[in-house]
Tab-separated table of C-alpha atoms in Angstrom:
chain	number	residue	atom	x	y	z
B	10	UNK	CA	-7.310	-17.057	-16.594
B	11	UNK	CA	-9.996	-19.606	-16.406
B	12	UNK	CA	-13.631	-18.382	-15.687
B	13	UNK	CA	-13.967	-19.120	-12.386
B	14	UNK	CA	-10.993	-17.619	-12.112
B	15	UNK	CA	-12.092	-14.462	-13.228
B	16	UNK	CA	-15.359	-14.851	-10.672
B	17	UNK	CA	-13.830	-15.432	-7.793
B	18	UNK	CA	-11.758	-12.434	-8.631
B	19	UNK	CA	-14.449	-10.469	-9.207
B	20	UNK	CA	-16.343	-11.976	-6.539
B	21	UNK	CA	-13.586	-10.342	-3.927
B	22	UNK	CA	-14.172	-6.459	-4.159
B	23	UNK	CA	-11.969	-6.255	-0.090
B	24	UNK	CA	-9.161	-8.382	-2.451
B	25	UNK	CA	-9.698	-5.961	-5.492
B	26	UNK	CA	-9.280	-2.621	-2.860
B	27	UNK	CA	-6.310	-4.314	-1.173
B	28	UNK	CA	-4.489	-4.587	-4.783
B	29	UNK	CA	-5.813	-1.340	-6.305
B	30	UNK	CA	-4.503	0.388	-3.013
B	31	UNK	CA	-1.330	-1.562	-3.319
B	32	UNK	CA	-0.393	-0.961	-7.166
B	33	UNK	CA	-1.496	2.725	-6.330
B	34	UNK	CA	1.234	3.090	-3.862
B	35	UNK	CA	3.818	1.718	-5.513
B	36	UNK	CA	2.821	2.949	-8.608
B	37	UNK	CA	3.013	6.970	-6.633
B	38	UNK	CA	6.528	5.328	-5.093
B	39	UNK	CA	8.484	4.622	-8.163
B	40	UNK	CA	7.340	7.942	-9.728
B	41	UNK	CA	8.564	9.998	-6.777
B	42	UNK	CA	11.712	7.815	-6.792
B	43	UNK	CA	12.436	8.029	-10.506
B	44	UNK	CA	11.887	12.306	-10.275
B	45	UNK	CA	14.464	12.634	-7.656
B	46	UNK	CA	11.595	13.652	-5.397
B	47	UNK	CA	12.092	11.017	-2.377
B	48	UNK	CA	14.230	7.663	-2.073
B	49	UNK	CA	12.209	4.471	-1.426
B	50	UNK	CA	14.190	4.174	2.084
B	51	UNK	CA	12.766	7.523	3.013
B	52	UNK	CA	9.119	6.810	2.331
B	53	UNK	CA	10.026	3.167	3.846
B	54	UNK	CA	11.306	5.107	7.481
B	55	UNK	CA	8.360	7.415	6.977
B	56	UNK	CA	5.942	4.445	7.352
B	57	UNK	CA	7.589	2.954	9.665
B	58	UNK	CA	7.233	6.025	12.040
B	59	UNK	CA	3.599	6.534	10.897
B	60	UNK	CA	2.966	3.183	12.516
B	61	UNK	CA	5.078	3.274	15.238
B	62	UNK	CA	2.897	6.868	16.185
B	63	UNK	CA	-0.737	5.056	15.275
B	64	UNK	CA	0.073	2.087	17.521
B	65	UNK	CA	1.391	4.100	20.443
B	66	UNK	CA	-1.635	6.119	20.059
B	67	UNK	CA	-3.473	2.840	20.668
B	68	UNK	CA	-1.723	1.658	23.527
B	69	UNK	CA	-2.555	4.782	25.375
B	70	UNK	CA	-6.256	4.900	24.988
């Protein structure tokens, strides 16, 4: 990584939250996954109702 590479990454903190929230997630995902806890599908329908709630909720205000 060149150094204005590394500035313009560090120059980003909205880009640096997005990815630390993403790794995070995934990261909480495969360990769930891998412990028998929850399958990926299930978290994926899980989200997918989350948001299907949040935007109704929108729509109605």
């Amino acid at each position: 990584m060149t150094e204005d590479e590394k500035k313009k990454r560090e120059a980003d903190p909205l880009r640096n939250l997005v990815l630390t929230e993403i790794y995070t997630t995934e990261a909480l995902i495969n360990i769930l996954e891998r412990k028998g806890v929850v399958s990926r599908d299930e978290i994926l329908e899980e989200i997918k109702a989350m948001k299907e709630d949040i935007e109704s909720q929108v729509l109605n205000k």
